[in-house]
Amino acid sequence: MRNVNLSQESDMIDRRKFLQLATVGGGAVFISGLYGGAAAANMAGAQATGAAYDDFYFVQLSDAHWGFSGPPNPDAANTLKKAVASVNALTVKPDFIVFTGDLTHTTDDPKERRQRMAEFRSIVARLDVTPVYFMPGEHDAALDNGAAFQEYFGKTHYSFDHKGVHFIAVDNVSDPGARIGDAQLEWLASDLATQAQDAPIVVLTHRPLFDLAPQWDWATRDGDKAIAMLMPYANVTVFYGHIHQEHHHQTGHIAHHAARSLIFPLPAPGSQEKRTPLPWDSAMPNKGLGFREVEADVDAKRYALQEFPVTRAGS
C-alpha cells in the first residue's frame, strides 16, 4: 500500500468522491468499464457499507518522438521535458507510469537511434515516480525488430500485476509488418490462461488492435486474433497510442482508449487522404498534446480517464 501523508490521503478521498460524482453525471472524465450485475453489486455494496476501495491510479504518456524536428512542433526539444515536470508536479503521485510507444522518432542510422534512446532515457529518469513501464512503437522498433529498444528498456512484451489488476504489454510494432506474431500470440494465450474469466485485465499496446484506419497504418494485422483471445474475459480494457489523439472504441465488451501524443496531433481517423500532422498553432502551442491519468476502481471493475495538457498550472 502506498505511503501517503494526511494531505495526500485527503486528495485521494477527493479523487474517490470525484469518481463517484462523475458516475452520477459529471462530464469531466471518461468512465470506462462494465456495469453488469457483479460490478453494480460490488459498487453498491461498497458504497452502502462505506468500505474503502483498493483504488489506485497510473499515468499514461505516449508518442514522445524524441529526436523529431520540424514545423509541426518547433518546441520539440522541450515538450517531453515539460510533460515530465507536469507529472512530477502532481499532488498525489501515481502508482506507476506507462509509456505506450514511439519514445523516439525513427531514423535509419542505428547509432543515432541509440543516441535518441539514451537521451530519452536520461530525460524520463527525472520522473520521481517508480516504476515506469516502457513499450516500443514502430519508430523505436520496426527497423531492427526491437533490438535497440531492448538494449535500453528491456522486453518488448511482458505482464505484471498491480492491486488486483493484471496488466499485459503487447508488442505489435517490432514486426515491420505490423503483426503481433504467432510466437507472441502463443505467449499471450499462456498468460491469459493464468487469469480467471472475471479478472480485471488491462492491455497496453501501441497500435490499435482493431482496424481503425488501415490505410493510415492504424491497425494490427493479426489484432483480431488477440481480441478473440481476450473476448472470453469479462473485464478487459485496452490503452494504446500511435494515433496522436484521444479516441474511444468498443469491440464487443472490450473498451479501447487511445492517448494524445507529446509531439504533434494527427487528424481524425480517415478524415483526409494523407495522415499528416495538424499545423502548429503559435497561439496555442500545446494544443492537442497531453497525458492521461487512469483511476482504477478495482471493486467495480471500471476506470476513470482524465486528459491533461502537457503543461499544467503550477508545473
Short mmCIF file of C-alpha atoms in Angstrom, two decimals:
data_model
loop_
_atom_site.label_atom_id
_atom_site.label_comp_id
_atom_site.label_asym_id
_atom_site.label_seq_id
_atom_site.Cartn_x
_atom_site.Cartn_y
_atom_site.Cartn_z
CA MET A 1 0.00 0.00 0.00
CA ARG A 2 1.25 3.48 -0.83
CA ASN A 3 2.60 5.63 1.97
CA VAL A 4 0.75 8.94 1.93
CA ASN A 5 0.74 11.92 4.23
CA LEU A 6 -2.50 13.45 5.52
CA SER A 7 -2.83 15.95 2.68
CA GLN A 8 -2.25 13.21 0.11
CA GLU A 9 -4.82 11.00 1.84
CA SER A 10 -7.31 13.86 1.64
CA ASP A 11 -6.57 14.26 -2.07
CA MET A 12 -7.19 10.55 -2.62
CA ILE A 13 -10.56 10.89 -0.84
CA ASP A 14 -11.35 13.85 -3.09
CA ARG A 15 -10.41 11.70 -6.10
CA ARG A 16 -12.77 8.96 -4.95
CA LYS A 17 -15.63 11.44 -4.44
CA PHE A 18 -14.90 12.88 -7.87
CA LEU A 19 -15.05 9.42 -9.40
CA GLN A 20 -18.43 8.80 -7.77
CA LEU A 21 -19.78 12.17 -8.92
CA ALA A 22 -18.56 11.52 -12.44
CA THR A 23 -20.52 8.27 -12.46
CA VAL A 24 -23.69 10.15 -11.44
CA GLY A 25 -23.39 12.67 -14.24
CA GLY A 26 -20.26 14.79 -14.21
CA GLY A 27 -18.72 15.26 -17.63
CA ALA A 28 -15.09 15.94 -16.72
CA VAL A 29 -13.90 12.36 -17.01
CA PHE A 30 -14.46 9.39 -19.28
CA ILE A 31 -15.73 6.37 -17.34
CA SER A 32 -14.70 3.04 -18.82
CA GLY A 33 -15.79 -0.34 -17.55
CA LEU A 34 -18.58 -2.82 -17.23
CA TYR A 35 -21.80 -2.16 -15.41
CA GLY A 36 -23.08 -5.73 -15.28
CA GLY A 37 -24.69 -7.32 -12.25
CA ALA A 38 -21.48 -8.24 -10.46
CA ALA A 39 -19.90 -4.82 -10.96
CA ALA A 40 -23.05 -2.98 -9.88
CA ALA A 41 -23.42 -5.19 -6.82
CA ASN A 42 -19.82 -4.65 -5.78
CA MET A 43 -20.17 -0.88 -6.21
CA ALA A 44 -23.45 -0.70 -4.29
CA GLY A 45 -22.12 -2.90 -1.50
CA ALA A 46 -19.00 -0.82 -1.06
CA GLN A 47 -20.98 2.42 -1.00
CA ALA A 48 -23.57 1.05 1.43
CA THR A 49 -21.00 -0.26 3.90
CA GLY A 50 -18.53 2.60 3.50
CA ALA A 51 -15.84 0.06 2.65
CA ALA A 52 -12.61 1.52 1.27
CA TYR A 53 -11.86 0.94 -2.39
CA ASP A 54 -8.48 -0.60 -3.15
CA ASP A 55 -8.19 2.04 -5.83
CA PHE A 56 -5.10 3.40 -7.50
CA TYR A 57 -4.19 5.47 -10.48
CA PHE A 58 -1.49 5.47 -13.09
CA VAL A 59 -0.33 7.90 -15.76
CA GLN A 60 -0.18 7.08 -19.47
CA LEU A 61 2.21 9.02 -21.71
CA SER A 62 2.66 8.22 -25.37
CA ASP A 63 4.37 9.14 -28.61
CA ALA A 64 7.12 11.46 -27.40
CA HIS A 65 9.04 11.03 -30.68
CA TRP A 66 12.26 12.27 -29.11
CA GLY A 67 14.59 13.41 -31.90
CA PHE A 68 11.83 14.84 -34.09
CA SER A 69 12.47 18.27 -35.58
CA GLY A 70 10.14 20.16 -37.87
CA PRO A 71 7.33 22.72 -38.30
CA PRO A 72 4.60 20.58 -36.64
CA ASN A 73 6.36 21.26 -33.32
CA PRO A 74 9.04 23.96 -33.19
CA ASP A 75 9.32 23.29 -29.43
CA ALA A 76 10.04 19.57 -29.85
CA ALA A 77 13.23 19.79 -27.78
CA ASN A 78 11.21 20.86 -24.73
CA THR A 79 7.79 19.19 -24.91
CA LEU A 80 8.84 15.91 -23.27
CA LYS A 81 10.69 17.80 -20.53
CA LYS A 82 7.55 19.87 -19.83
CA ALA A 83 5.47 16.70 -19.57
CA VAL A 84 7.93 15.22 -17.08
CA ALA A 85 7.71 18.40 -14.99
CA SER A 86 3.89 18.29 -15.08
CA VAL A 87 3.80 14.68 -13.91
CA ASN A 88 6.27 15.45 -11.14
CA ALA A 89 4.01 18.32 -10.02
CA LEU A 90 1.02 16.04 -9.39
CA THR A 91 -0.13 16.41 -5.79
CA VAL A 92 -0.78 12.70 -5.38
CA LYS A 93 1.85 10.56 -7.05
CA PRO A 94 0.59 7.83 -9.37
CA ASP A 95 1.35 4.24 -8.51
CA PHE A 96 3.27 3.91 -11.75
CA ILE A 97 3.71 5.37 -15.25
CA VAL A 98 3.41 3.72 -18.65
CA PHE A 99 4.82 4.94 -21.97
CA THR A 100 2.85 3.33 -24.79
CA GLY A 101 5.39 3.58 -27.58
CA ASP A 102 7.20 5.84 -30.02
CA LEU A 103 9.56 7.01 -27.34
CA THR A 104 11.86 8.23 -30.11
CA HIS A 105 11.46 9.37 -33.72
CA THR A 106 12.56 6.96 -36.40
CA THR A 107 15.99 7.13 -38.01
CA ASP A 108 17.81 4.82 -40.43
CA ASP A 109 21.07 5.35 -38.54
CA PRO A 110 21.47 2.69 -35.80
CA LYS A 111 23.93 4.90 -33.90
CA GLU A 112 21.53 7.85 -33.96
CA ARG A 113 18.66 5.57 -32.90
CA ARG A 114 20.58 4.53 -29.81
CA GLN A 115 21.63 8.11 -29.10
CA ARG A 116 17.99 9.21 -29.13
CA MET A 117 17.04 6.36 -26.82
CA ALA A 118 19.83 7.28 -24.42
CA GLU A 119 18.69 10.91 -24.39
CA PHE A 120 15.06 9.92 -23.88
CA ARG A 121 16.01 7.63 -21.00
CA SER A 122 18.03 10.42 -19.40
CA ILE A 123 15.09 12.85 -19.57
CA VAL A 124 12.47 10.46 -18.17
CA ALA A 125 14.87 9.43 -15.41
CA ARG A 126 13.86 12.78 -13.86
CA LEU A 127 10.39 11.38 -13.16
CA ASP A 128 10.02 11.00 -9.42
CA VAL A 129 7.66 8.03 -9.75
CA THR A 130 8.64 4.38 -9.92
CA PRO A 131 8.13 2.02 -11.55
CA VAL A 132 7.98 3.30 -15.13
CA TYR A 133 6.96 0.77 -17.79
CA PHE A 134 8.10 1.22 -21.37
CA MET A 135 6.74 -0.17 -24.61
CA PRO A 136 8.09 0.33 -28.14
CA GLY A 137 6.37 2.00 -31.05
CA GLU A 138 7.18 1.32 -34.69
CA HIS A 139 9.50 4.36 -34.67
CA ASP A 140 11.53 2.63 -31.94
CA ALA A 141 11.47 -0.94 -33.14
CA ALA A 142 10.31 -1.64 -36.70
CA LEU A 143 13.68 -1.12 -38.39
CA ASP A 144 15.64 -3.54 -36.16
CA ASN A 145 12.92 -5.80 -34.71
CA GLY A 146 13.22 -4.01 -31.37
CA ALA A 147 16.93 -4.72 -30.83
CA ALA A 148 17.94 -1.20 -29.76
CA PHE A 149 14.80 -0.78 -27.64
CA GLN A 150 15.62 -3.96 -25.72
CA GLU A 151 19.16 -2.74 -25.05
CA TYR A 152 17.82 0.39 -23.35
CA PHE A 153 14.40 -0.55 -21.96
CA GLY A 154 14.12 -4.33 -21.71
CA LYS A 155 11.49 -6.68 -23.03
CA THR A 156 9.01 -5.53 -25.66
CA HIS A 157 6.18 -7.65 -24.25
CA TYR A 158 5.53 -8.71 -20.67
CA SER A 159 2.87 -8.78 -17.96
CA PHE A 160 2.59 -7.65 -14.35
CA ASP A 161 0.01 -7.44 -11.59
CA HIS A 162 -0.94 -4.42 -9.51
CA LYS A 163 -3.52 -4.33 -6.73
CA GLY A 164 -5.75 -6.97 -8.27
CA VAL A 165 -5.43 -5.87 -11.92
CA HIS A 166 -3.48 -7.92 -14.47
CA PHE A 167 -1.58 -5.78 -17.00
CA ILE A 168 -0.36 -7.18 -20.32
CA ALA A 169 2.00 -5.26 -22.61
CA VAL A 170 1.58 -6.47 -26.20
CA ASP A 171 4.19 -5.67 -28.86
CA ASN A 172 2.58 -5.03 -32.26
CA VAL A 173 5.43 -2.95 -33.70
CA SER A 174 8.70 -4.93 -33.67
CA ASP A 175 7.42 -6.92 -36.64
CA PRO A 176 7.72 -4.44 -39.54
CA GLY A 177 4.55 -5.97 -40.99
CA ALA A 178 2.50 -4.58 -38.07
CA ARG A 179 1.82 -8.03 -36.61
CA ILE A 180 1.94 -9.41 -33.10
CA GLY A 181 3.20 -12.70 -34.49
CA ASP A 182 2.44 -16.33 -33.71
CA ALA A 183 5.08 -16.71 -31.01
CA GLN A 184 3.84 -13.74 -29.01
CA LEU A 185 0.20 -14.78 -29.52
CA GLU A 186 1.10 -18.15 -28.04
CA TRP A 187 2.68 -16.37 -25.08
CA LEU A 188 -0.45 -14.22 -24.73
CA ALA A 189 -2.68 -17.30 -24.64
CA SER A 190 -0.49 -18.84 -21.91
CA ASP A 191 -0.53 -15.62 -19.91
CA LEU A 192 -4.31 -15.27 -20.14
CA ALA A 193 -4.75 -18.89 -19.07
CA THR A 194 -3.49 -17.89 -15.61
CA GLN A 195 -6.40 -15.47 -15.13
CA ALA A 196 -9.97 -16.04 -14.02
CA GLN A 197 -12.51 -15.08 -16.67
CA ASP A 198 -13.85 -12.27 -14.48
CA ALA A 199 -10.39 -10.91 -13.61
CA PRO A 200 -9.73 -7.21 -14.33
CA ILE A 201 -7.31 -7.15 -17.28
CA VAL A 202 -5.64 -4.13 -18.85
CA VAL A 203 -3.85 -4.48 -22.18
CA LEU A 204 -1.18 -1.92 -23.07
CA THR A 205 -0.11 -1.66 -26.69
CA HIS A 206 0.99 0.85 -29.30
CA ARG A 207 -1.09 0.34 -32.41
CA PRO A 208 -4.84 -0.20 -32.12
CA LEU A 209 -5.67 -3.90 -32.04
CA PHE A 210 -8.73 -3.25 -34.24
CA ASP A 211 -8.94 -1.79 -37.75
CA LEU A 212 -9.30 1.92 -37.04
CA ALA A 213 -7.82 3.25 -40.30
CA PRO A 214 -5.76 0.54 -42.02
CA GLN A 215 -4.92 2.86 -44.91
CA TRP A 216 -3.03 5.01 -42.38
CA ASP A 217 -1.35 2.05 -40.66
CA TRP A 218 -3.79 2.45 -37.77
CA ALA A 219 -4.39 -1.26 -37.31
CA THR A 220 -2.70 -4.51 -36.28
CA ARG A 221 -2.80 -7.14 -39.00
CA ASP A 222 -3.38 -10.02 -36.59
CA GLY A 223 -5.02 -7.92 -33.89
CA ASP A 224 -8.26 -9.84 -34.43
CA LYS A 225 -6.53 -12.94 -33.05
CA ALA A 226 -5.57 -11.10 -29.87
CA ILE A 227 -9.09 -9.72 -29.48
CA ALA A 228 -10.53 -13.21 -29.95
CA MET A 229 -8.31 -14.45 -27.12
CA LEU A 230 -9.45 -11.58 -24.90
CA MET A 231 -13.19 -11.89 -25.60
CA PRO A 232 -13.86 -14.73 -23.10
CA TYR A 233 -12.63 -12.45 -20.31
CA ALA A 234 -15.39 -10.22 -18.98
CA ASN A 235 -13.36 -7.22 -17.80
CA VAL A 236 -10.80 -6.15 -20.41
CA THR A 237 -9.68 -2.60 -21.20
CA VAL A 238 -7.06 -1.60 -23.77
CA PHE A 239 -4.89 1.53 -23.62
CA TYR A 240 -2.81 2.42 -26.67
CA GLY A 241 -1.08 5.28 -28.51
CA HIS A 242 0.04 5.66 -32.14
CA ILE A 243 -2.81 7.86 -33.42
CA HIS A 244 -1.80 11.03 -31.51
CA GLN A 245 -5.28 11.86 -30.22
CA GLU A 246 -7.86 10.80 -27.68
CA HIS A 247 -10.15 8.14 -29.15
CA HIS A 248 -12.59 5.63 -27.63
CA HIS A 249 -13.86 2.45 -29.28
CA GLN A 250 -15.66 -0.76 -28.31
CA THR A 251 -15.20 -4.24 -29.75
CA GLY A 252 -17.96 -6.13 -28.01
CA HIS A 253 -17.44 -5.54 -24.30
CA ILE A 254 -13.76 -4.56 -24.71
CA ALA A 255 -13.04 -0.82 -24.46
CA HIS A 256 -10.09 0.67 -26.36
CA HIS A 257 -8.70 4.10 -25.39
CA ALA A 258 -6.07 5.98 -27.43
CA ALA A 259 -3.92 8.66 -25.81
CA ARG A 260 -2.75 12.03 -27.04
CA SER A 261 0.86 12.42 -28.09
CA LEU A 262 3.67 14.56 -26.72
CA ILE A 263 4.85 15.84 -30.10
CA PHE A 264 2.03 16.78 -32.54
CA PRO A 265 -1.63 15.86 -33.06
CA LEU A 266 -2.84 13.93 -36.09
CA PRO A 267 -6.19 14.30 -37.92
CA ALA A 268 -9.29 12.29 -37.05
CA PRO A 269 -9.20 8.75 -38.46
CA GLY A 270 -9.83 8.73 -42.20
CA SER A 271 -10.81 12.41 -42.30
CA GLN A 272 -8.41 13.25 -45.13
CA GLU A 273 -6.38 11.45 -47.76
CA LYS A 274 -3.00 11.62 -46.05
CA ARG A 275 -2.08 11.19 -42.40
CA THR A 276 -0.26 14.49 -41.94
CA PRO A 277 0.35 16.33 -38.63
CA LEU A 278 -2.04 19.13 -37.78
CA PRO A 279 -0.46 22.57 -38.20
CA TRP A 280 1.37 24.16 -35.28
CA ASP A 281 -0.67 26.89 -33.61
CA SER A 282 1.65 29.51 -32.15
CA ALA A 283 -1.23 30.96 -30.12
CA MET A 284 -1.89 27.53 -28.55
CA PRO A 285 1.45 25.72 -28.88
CA ASN A 286 0.45 22.61 -26.90
CA LYS A 287 -2.99 22.22 -28.46
CA GLY A 288 -3.90 18.55 -28.85
CA LEU A 289 -0.94 17.34 -26.77
CA GLY A 290 -1.06 15.86 -23.32
CA PHE A 291 -1.08 12.90 -20.99
CA ARG A 292 -3.69 10.84 -19.20
CA GLU A 293 -4.49 9.83 -15.66
CA VAL A 294 -6.28 6.50 -15.25
CA GLU A 295 -8.08 5.96 -11.94
CA ALA A 296 -8.81 2.28 -11.30
CA ASP A 297 -11.73 1.22 -9.13
CA VAL A 298 -10.90 -2.46 -8.82
CA ASP A 299 -14.04 -3.48 -6.93
CA ALA A 300 -16.34 -2.06 -9.58
CA LYS A 301 -14.03 -3.05 -12.45
CA ARG A 302 -14.07 0.39 -14.02
CA TYR A 303 -11.67 3.18 -14.89
CA ALA A 304 -11.99 6.95 -14.90
CA LEU A 305 -9.87 8.66 -17.54
CA GLN A 306 -8.80 12.28 -17.25
CA GLU A 307 -6.90 14.05 -20.03
CA PHE A 308 -4.41 16.80 -19.18
CA PRO A 309 -2.34 19.21 -21.28
CA VAL A 310 1.43 18.95 -21.44
CA THR A 311 1.83 21.96 -19.17
CA ARG A 312 -0.37 22.13 -16.09
CA ALA A 313 -0.83 25.04 -13.71
CA GLY A 314 1.89 25.02 -11.11
CA SER A 315 4.20 22.69 -13.05
#
